Coordinates of C-alpha atoms in Angstrom, one line a residue:
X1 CA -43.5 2.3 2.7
X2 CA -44.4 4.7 5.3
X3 CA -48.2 4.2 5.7
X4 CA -50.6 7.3 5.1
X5 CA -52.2 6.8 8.6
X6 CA -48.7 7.7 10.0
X7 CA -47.7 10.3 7.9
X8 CA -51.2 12.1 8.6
X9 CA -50.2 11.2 12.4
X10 CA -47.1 13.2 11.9
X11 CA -48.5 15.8 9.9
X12 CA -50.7 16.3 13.0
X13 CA -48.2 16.9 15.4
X14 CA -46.7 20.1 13.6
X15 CA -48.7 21.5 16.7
X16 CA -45.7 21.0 18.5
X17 CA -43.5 23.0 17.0
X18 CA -43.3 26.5 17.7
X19 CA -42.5 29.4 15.6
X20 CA -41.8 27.8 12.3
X21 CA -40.6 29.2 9.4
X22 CA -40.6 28.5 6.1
X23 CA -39.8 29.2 2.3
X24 CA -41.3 27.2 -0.7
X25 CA -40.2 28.3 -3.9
X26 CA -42.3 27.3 -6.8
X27 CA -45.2 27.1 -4.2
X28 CA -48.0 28.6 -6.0
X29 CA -48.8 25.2 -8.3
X30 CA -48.3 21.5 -8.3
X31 CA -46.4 20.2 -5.4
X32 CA -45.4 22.9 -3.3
X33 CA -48.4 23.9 -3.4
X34 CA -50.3 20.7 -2.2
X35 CA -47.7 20.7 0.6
X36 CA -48.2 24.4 2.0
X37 CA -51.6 24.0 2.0
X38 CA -50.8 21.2 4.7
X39 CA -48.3 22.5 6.2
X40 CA -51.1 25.6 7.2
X41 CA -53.8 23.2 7.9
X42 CA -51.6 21.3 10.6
X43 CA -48.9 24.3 11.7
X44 CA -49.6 26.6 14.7
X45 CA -49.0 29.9 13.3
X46 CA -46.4 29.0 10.7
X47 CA -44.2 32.1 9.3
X48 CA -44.0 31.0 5.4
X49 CA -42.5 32.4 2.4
X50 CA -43.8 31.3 -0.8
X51 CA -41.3 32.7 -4.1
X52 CA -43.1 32.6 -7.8
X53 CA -43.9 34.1 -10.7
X54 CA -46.9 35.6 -10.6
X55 CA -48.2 37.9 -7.3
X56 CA -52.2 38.1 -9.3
X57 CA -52.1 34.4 -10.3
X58 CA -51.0 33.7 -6.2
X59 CA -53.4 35.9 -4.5
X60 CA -56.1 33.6 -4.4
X61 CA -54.5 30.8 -2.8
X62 CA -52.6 33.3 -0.4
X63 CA -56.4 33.9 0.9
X64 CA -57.0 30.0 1.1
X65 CA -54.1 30.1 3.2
X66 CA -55.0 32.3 5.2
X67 CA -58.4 31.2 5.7
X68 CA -56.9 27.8 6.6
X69 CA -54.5 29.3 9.5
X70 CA -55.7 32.6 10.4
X71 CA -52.6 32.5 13.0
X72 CA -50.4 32.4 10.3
X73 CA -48.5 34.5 8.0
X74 CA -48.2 34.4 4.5
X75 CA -46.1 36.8 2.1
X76 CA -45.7 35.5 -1.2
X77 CA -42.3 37.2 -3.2
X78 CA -42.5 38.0 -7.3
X79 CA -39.7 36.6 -9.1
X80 CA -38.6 34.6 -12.1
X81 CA -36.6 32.4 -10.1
X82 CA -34.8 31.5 -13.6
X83 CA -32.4 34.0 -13.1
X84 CA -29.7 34.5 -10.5
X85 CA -30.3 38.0 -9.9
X86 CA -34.3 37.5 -8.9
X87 CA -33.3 34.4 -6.5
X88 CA -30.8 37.1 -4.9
X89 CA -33.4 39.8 -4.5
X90 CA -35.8 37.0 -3.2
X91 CA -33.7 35.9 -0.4
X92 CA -33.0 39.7 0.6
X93 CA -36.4 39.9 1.6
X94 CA -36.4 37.1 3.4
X95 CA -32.7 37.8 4.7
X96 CA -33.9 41.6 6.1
X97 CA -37.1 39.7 7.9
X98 CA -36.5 36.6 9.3
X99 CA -33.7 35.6 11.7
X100 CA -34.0 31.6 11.1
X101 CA -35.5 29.1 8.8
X102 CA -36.7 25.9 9.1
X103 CA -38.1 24.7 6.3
X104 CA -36.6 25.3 2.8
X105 CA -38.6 23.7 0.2
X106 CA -37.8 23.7 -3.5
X107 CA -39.6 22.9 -6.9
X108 CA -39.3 24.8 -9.6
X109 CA -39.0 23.6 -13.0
X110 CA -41.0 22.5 -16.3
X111 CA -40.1 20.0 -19.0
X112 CA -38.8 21.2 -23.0
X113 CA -38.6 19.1 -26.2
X114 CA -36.4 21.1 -27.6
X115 CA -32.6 22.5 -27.3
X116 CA -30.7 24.5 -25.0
X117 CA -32.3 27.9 -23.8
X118 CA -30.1 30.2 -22.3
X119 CA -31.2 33.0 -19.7
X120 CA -29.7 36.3 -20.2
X121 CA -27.2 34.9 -17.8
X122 CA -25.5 32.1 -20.0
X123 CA -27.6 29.4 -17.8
X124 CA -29.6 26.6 -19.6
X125 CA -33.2 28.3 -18.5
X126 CA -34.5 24.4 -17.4
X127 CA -31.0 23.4 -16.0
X128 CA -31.0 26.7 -13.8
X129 CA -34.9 25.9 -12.5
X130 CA -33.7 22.5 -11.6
X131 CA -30.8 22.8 -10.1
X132 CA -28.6 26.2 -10.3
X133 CA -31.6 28.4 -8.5
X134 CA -32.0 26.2 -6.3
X135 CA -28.5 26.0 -4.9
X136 CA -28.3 29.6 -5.0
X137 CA -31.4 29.9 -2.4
X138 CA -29.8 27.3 -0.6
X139 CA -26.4 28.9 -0.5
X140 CA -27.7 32.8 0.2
X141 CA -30.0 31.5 2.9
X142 CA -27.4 29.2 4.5
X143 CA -27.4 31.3 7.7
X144 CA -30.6 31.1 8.4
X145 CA -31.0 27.0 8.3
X146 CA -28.1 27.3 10.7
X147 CA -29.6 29.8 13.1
X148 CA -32.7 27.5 13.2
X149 CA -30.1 24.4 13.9
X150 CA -29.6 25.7 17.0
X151 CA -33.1 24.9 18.6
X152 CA -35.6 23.5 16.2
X153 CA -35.7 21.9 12.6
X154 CA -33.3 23.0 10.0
X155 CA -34.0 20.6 6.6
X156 CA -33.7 21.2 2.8
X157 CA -36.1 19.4 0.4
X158 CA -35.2 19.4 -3.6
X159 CA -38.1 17.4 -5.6
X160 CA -36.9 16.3 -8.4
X161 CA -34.7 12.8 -9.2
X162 CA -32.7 11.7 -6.1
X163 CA -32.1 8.2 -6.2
X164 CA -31.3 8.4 -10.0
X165 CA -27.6 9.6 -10.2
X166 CA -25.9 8.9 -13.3
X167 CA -22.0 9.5 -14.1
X168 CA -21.6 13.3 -15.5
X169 CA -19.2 14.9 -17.5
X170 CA -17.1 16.6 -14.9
X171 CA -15.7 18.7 -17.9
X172 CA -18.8 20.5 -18.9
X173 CA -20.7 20.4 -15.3
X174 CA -23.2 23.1 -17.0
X175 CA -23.0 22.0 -20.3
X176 CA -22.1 24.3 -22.4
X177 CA -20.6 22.2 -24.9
X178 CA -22.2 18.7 -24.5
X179 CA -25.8 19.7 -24.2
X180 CA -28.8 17.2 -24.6
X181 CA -32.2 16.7 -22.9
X182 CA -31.0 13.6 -21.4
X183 CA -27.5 14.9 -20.1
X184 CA -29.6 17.9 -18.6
X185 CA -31.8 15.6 -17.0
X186 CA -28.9 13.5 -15.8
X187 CA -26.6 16.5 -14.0
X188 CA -29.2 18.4 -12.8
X189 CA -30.2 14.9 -10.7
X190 CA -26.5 13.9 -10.2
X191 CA -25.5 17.8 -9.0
X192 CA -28.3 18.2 -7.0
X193 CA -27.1 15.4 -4.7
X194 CA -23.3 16.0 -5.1
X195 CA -24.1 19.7 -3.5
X196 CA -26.4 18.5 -0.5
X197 CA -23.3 15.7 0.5
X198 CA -20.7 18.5 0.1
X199 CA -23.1 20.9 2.3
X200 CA -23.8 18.2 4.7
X201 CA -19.9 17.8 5.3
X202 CA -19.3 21.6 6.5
X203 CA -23.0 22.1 7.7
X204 CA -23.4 19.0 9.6
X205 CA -26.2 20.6 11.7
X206 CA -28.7 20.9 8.5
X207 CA -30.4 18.5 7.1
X208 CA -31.1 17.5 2.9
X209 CA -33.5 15.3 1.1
X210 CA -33.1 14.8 -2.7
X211 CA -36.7 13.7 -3.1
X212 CA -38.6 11.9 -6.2
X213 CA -42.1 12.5 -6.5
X214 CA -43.2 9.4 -8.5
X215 CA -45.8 10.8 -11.3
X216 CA -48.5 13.5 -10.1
X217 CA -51.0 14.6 -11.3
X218 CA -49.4 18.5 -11.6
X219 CA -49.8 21.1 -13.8
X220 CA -46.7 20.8 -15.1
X221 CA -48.0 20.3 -18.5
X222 CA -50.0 23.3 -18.9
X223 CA -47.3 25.4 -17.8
X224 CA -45.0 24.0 -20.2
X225 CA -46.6 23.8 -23.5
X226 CA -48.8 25.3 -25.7
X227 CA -52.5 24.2 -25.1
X228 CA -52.8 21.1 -27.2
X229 CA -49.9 20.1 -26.7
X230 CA -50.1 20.1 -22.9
X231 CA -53.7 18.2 -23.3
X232 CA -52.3 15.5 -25.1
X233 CA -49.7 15.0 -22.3
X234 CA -52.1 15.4 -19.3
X235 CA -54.3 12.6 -21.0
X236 CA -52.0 10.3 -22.1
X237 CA -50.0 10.6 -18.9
X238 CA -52.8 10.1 -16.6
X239 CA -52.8 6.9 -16.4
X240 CA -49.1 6.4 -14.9
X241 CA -50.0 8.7 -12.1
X242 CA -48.6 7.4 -8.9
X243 CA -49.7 9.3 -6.4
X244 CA -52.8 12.1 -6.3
X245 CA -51.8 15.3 -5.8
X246 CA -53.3 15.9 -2.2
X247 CA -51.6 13.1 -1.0
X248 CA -48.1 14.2 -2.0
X249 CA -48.4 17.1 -1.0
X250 CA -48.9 14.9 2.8
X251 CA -46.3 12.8 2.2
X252 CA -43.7 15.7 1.0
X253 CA -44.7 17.9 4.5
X254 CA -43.8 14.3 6.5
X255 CA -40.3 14.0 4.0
X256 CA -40.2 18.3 5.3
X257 CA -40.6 17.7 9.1
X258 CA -40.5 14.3 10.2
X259 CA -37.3 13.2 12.4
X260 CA -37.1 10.1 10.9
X261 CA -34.3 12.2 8.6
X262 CA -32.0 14.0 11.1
X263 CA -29.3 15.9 10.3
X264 CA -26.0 14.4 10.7
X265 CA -25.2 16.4 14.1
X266 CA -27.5 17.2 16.2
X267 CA -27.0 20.4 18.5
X268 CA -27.6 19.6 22.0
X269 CA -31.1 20.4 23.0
X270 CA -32.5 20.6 19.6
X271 CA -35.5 19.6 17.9
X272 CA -34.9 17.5 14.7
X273 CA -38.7 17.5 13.4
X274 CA -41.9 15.8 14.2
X275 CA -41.1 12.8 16.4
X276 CA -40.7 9.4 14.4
X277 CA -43.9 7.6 14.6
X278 CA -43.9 4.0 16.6
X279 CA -44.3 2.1 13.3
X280 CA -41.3 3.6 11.7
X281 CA -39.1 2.5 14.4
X282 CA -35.7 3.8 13.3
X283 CA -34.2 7.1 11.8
X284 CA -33.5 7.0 7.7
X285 CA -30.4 5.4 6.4
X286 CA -28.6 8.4 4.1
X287 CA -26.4 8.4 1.1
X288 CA -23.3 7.3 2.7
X289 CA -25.0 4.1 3.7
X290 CA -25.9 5.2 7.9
X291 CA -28.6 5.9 9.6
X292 CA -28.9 9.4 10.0
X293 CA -26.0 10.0 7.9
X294 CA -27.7 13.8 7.1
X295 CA -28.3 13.5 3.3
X296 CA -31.7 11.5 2.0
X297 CA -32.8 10.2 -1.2
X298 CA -36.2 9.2 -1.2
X299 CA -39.1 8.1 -2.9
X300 CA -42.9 9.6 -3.1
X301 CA -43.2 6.7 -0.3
X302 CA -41.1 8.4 2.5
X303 CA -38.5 5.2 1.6
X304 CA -35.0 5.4 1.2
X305 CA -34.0 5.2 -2.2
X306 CA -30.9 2.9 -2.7
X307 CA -27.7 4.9 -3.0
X308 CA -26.3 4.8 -6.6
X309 CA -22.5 3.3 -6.6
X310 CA -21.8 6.3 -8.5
X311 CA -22.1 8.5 -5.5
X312 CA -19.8 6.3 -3.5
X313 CA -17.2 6.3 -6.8
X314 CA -17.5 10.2 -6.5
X315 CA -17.1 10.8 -2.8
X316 CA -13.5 8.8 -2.6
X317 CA -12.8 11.6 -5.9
X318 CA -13.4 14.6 -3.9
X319 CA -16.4 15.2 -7.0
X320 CA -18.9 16.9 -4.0
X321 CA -16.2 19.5 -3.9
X322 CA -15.8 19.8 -7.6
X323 CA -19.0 20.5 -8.4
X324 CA -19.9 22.7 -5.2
X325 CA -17.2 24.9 -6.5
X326 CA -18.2 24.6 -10.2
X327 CA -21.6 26.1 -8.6
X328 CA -20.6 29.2 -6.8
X329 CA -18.2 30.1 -9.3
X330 CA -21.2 30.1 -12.3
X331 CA -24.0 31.8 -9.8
X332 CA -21.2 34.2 -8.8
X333 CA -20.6 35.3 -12.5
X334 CA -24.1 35.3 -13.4
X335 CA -25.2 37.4 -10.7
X336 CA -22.4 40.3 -11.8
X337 CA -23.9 40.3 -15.6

């Protein structure tokens, strides 16, 4: 476990990085965020994006922000990040402002009970929040982590499930045929990290976490359900909580800056992140089973999650590629209808 005391060390030295920018989606609750409101309490005069659904529900914390790093800017971006045509818009904005990105930080979702719920666009409305917006922000912004490469930070952070990979049905990747709660659950996890190894192969100079939060105490529920229902869940749930919510929101900007996850080639003269703190000692062992192999799954601990053999099994079959193809093809169609 990486201690508190050293993440907060870490956190700290943010200070050393200069012109950082940044783009949270789903940043206006829960864990993103916990963790922007760290990042602007430790950042110089951090350039961050934060993409959600509401600008009147964001404003307030926009302020807090502001108040918290008066140095700093903060533009928040309306969209329904559901949909493949709002992510595109999104990351226009950011595309015509910005000429690098650092940090690219991603939760959005929810949690259902019931079936599947397509989007306008023929995408499972939980499945695309989970995984298929996600890759779409990662794939229209793809220039801009590499720009960054170049002299500073370049990561990608997905909270969700890594370390839980399951085997998937490689002939319904989006499941349009074979839907369930569970399957959802399982290739939305599985894709997630399938994507980030394939990216990591042909953009060596970024680097991906897959991250799992443990149980927080979010909102999650409230924005979910229906009012009693979403009280029964935040009070029967409370008890399992893992981890408060201000301290993920620590830990997450450590898994978002830290060095101890490098990607796998690092450009001469570059600065991977925050430098590893003396009681860490070493650089983050990645998917493929190396240190500073480029692709992490971790816990809400900062450890590295074991690798699931399934990942192995699907590397030697070229699945990476599969379902990195799979994925442009279905955000490409979407965004034409």
């Amino acid at each position: 476990m990486v201690s508190l005391k050293a993440v907060r060390a870490s956190n700290a030295s943010l200070r050393t990085l200069s012109n950082i920018t940044a783009l949270f989606v789903g940043g206006t609750s829960g864990i993103g965020q916990s963790t922007l409101r760290h990042l602007a309490r430790y950042a110089d005069s951090p350039t961050a994006y934060i993409v959600g659904r509401s600008q009147a529900r964001a404003s307030p914390f926009l302020a807090e922000l502001r108040s918290l790093n008066p140095k700093g800017r903060f533009q928040f971006i309306e969209a329904d990040v559901s949909l493949v045509r709002n992510v595109d818009f999104a990351c226009r904005q950011i595309l015509d402002q910005v000429e690098h990105l650092n940090f690219l930080f991603m939760t959005p979702g929810g949690i259902s009970l019931g079936g599947r719920n397509e989007t306008r666009e023929g995408i499972d409305y939980l499945f695309s929040l989970r995984y298929y917006a996600r890759m779409r922000f990662l794939q229209n912004l793809l220039p801009l982590l590499t720009t960054a490469a170049s002299s500073g930070p370049s990561r990608v952070v997905s909270v969700y499930g890594g370390g839980f990979e399951f085997a998937i049905n490689r002939d319904d990747l989006d499941l349009k045929h074979t839907f369930s709660l569970l399957n959802a659950y399982k290739h939305s996890i599985t894709m997630t990290t399938e994507s980030m190894e394939h990216l990591a192969h042909y953009h060596p100079s970024i680097s991906f976490i897959h991250a799992y939060p443990g149980l927080v105490g979010t909102n999650i529920y409230n924005n979910s359900f229906p009012w009693p229902i979403a009280s029964f869940y935040n009070v029967a749930m409370w008890p399992f909580h893992s981890v408060s919510l201000q301290e993920s929101g620590e830990r997450h900007l450590f898994h978002l800056s830290s060095a101890q996850y490098p990607a796998k080639q690092q450009p001469a003269g570059a600065i991977q992140g925050v430098s590893v703190q003396p009681e860490v000692k070493d650089v983050a062992t990645g998917t493929t089973g190396e240190p500073g192999s480029g692709v992490y799954l971790l816990n809400w601990k900062g450890e590295v999650r074991s690798s699931p053999q399934i990942l192995k099994e699907y590397r030697e079959q070229g699945v990476p590629e599969l379902v990195w193809k799979h994925t442009e093809d279905l955000l490409d169609e979407a965004a034409r209808r």
